[in-house]
Structure formats: C-alpha cells, structure tokens
C-alpha positions as MATLAB code, in Angstrom:
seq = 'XXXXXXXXXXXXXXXXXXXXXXXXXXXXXXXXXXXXXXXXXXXXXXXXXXXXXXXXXXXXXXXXXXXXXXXXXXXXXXXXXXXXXXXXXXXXXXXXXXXXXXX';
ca = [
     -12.264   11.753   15.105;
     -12.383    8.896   12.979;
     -13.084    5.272   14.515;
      -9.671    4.109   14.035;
      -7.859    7.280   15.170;
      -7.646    6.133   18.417;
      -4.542    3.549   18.133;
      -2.876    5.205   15.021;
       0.674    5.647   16.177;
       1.617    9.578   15.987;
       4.667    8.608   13.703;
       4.338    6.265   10.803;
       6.094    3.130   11.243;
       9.534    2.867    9.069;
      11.431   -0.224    7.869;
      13.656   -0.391    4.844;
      13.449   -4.504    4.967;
       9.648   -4.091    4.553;
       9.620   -2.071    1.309;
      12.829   -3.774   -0.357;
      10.448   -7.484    0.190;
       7.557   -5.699   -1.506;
       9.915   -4.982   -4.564;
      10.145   -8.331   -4.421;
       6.630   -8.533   -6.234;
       7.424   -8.524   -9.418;
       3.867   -8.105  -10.909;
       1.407   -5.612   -9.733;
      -0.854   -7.017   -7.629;
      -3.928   -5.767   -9.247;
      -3.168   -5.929  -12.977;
      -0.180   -8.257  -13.100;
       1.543   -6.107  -14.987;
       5.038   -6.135  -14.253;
       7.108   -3.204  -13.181;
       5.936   -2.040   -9.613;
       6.518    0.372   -7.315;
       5.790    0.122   -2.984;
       2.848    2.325   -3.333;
       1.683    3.629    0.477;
      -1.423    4.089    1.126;
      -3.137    7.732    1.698;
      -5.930    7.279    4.365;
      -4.888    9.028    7.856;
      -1.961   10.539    6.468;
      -1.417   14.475    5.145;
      -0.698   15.332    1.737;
       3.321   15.088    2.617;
       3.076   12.384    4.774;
       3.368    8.947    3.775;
       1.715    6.119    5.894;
       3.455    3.334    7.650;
       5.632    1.198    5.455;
       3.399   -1.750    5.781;
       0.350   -0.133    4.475;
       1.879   -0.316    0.923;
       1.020   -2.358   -1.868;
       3.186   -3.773   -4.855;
       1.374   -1.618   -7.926;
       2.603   -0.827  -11.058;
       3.123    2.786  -12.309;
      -0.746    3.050  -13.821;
      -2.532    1.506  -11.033;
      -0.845    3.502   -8.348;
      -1.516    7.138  -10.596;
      -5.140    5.687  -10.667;
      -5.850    5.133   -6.592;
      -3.545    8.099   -5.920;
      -4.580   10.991   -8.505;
      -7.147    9.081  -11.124;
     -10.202   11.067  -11.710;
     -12.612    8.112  -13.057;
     -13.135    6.457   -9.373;
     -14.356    8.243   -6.509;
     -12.485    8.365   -3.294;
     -14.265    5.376   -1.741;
     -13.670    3.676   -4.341;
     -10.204    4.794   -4.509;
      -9.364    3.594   -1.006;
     -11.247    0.301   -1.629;
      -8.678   -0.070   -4.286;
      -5.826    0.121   -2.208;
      -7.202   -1.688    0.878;
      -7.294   -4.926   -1.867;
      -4.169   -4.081   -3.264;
      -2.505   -3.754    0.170;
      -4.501   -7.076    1.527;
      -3.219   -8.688   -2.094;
       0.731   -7.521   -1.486;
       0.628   -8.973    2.359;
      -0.442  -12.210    0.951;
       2.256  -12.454   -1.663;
       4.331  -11.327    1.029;
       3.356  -14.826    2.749;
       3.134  -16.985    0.076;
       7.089  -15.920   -0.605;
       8.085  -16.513    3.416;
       8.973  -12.932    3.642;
       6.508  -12.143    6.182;
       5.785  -14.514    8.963;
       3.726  -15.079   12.384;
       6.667  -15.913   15.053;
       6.258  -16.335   18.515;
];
C-alpha cells in the first residue's frame, strides 16, 4: 500500500466546470507555449483510468506526450513534472478567481 492510499476516494472525482476553467489557461504552464490541453495526472490511477479532474494541469500537446509517454526522463522525474505542472495550473487557477477558498 502506498502512504497516500489510505484516503484516495475509490472513484475519481468528476466535474466538467473544473476542466472547462483549466482550458482557460491559455499557455502551458511549463513552457508557455500556447495551445493546451487538461492533462490528468497518472499516479494511483490504471492505465484506463484517468485521475480526479483536479489533478490536471494546463500543458500543451509536447509537454503532456513528454510526462505521459517521453522516454528521456525517468518516471520520478516524470511525476515530478506533473506534480509542478499541476501545483503551476491551481495557481493560475487562483490568480484568474476561478478557484476560490469559501466558507
């Protein structure tokens, strides 16, 4: 079991209002090229299963075929990758108001 496993909900977490603000992002958030695509992440998660809608990061076409498939990182460094890029999209997500702490 991994340390996390614990509290990982048995169904990923949907929500159509989540992705469509991420493709607000314009620019990836790694490259800043623009063109992206709501890249999910692949840690806890099958091969056919995508992971919660929140765990995705605004990436353009290259740098999400690089974390996902690309042969010249290692998986650690892979998932490194996309822990930044996620932690990068949830801030632009802030900056823009379309994520929020309420009450």
């Amino acid at each position: 079991m991994l340390p996390n496993e614990c509290y990982l909900p048995t169904k990923p977490h949907r929500c159509r209002q989540w992705l469509s603000n991420v493709h607000e992002i314009e620019n990836c958030v790694l490259c800043g090229v623009w063109g992206i695509q709501a890249a999910h992440s692949n840690q806890h998660r099958g091969r056919e299963q995508k992971a919660s809608d929140a765990l995705t990061a605004a990436l353009c076409p290259r740098r999400h075929h690089e974390i996902d498939n690309g042969q010249h990182l290692s998986r650690d460094e892979r998932r490194a990758r996309m822990n930044e890029a996620i932690v990068l999209t949830l801030d632009q997500l802030a900056r823009r108001g379309l994520v929020k702490a309420v009450k």
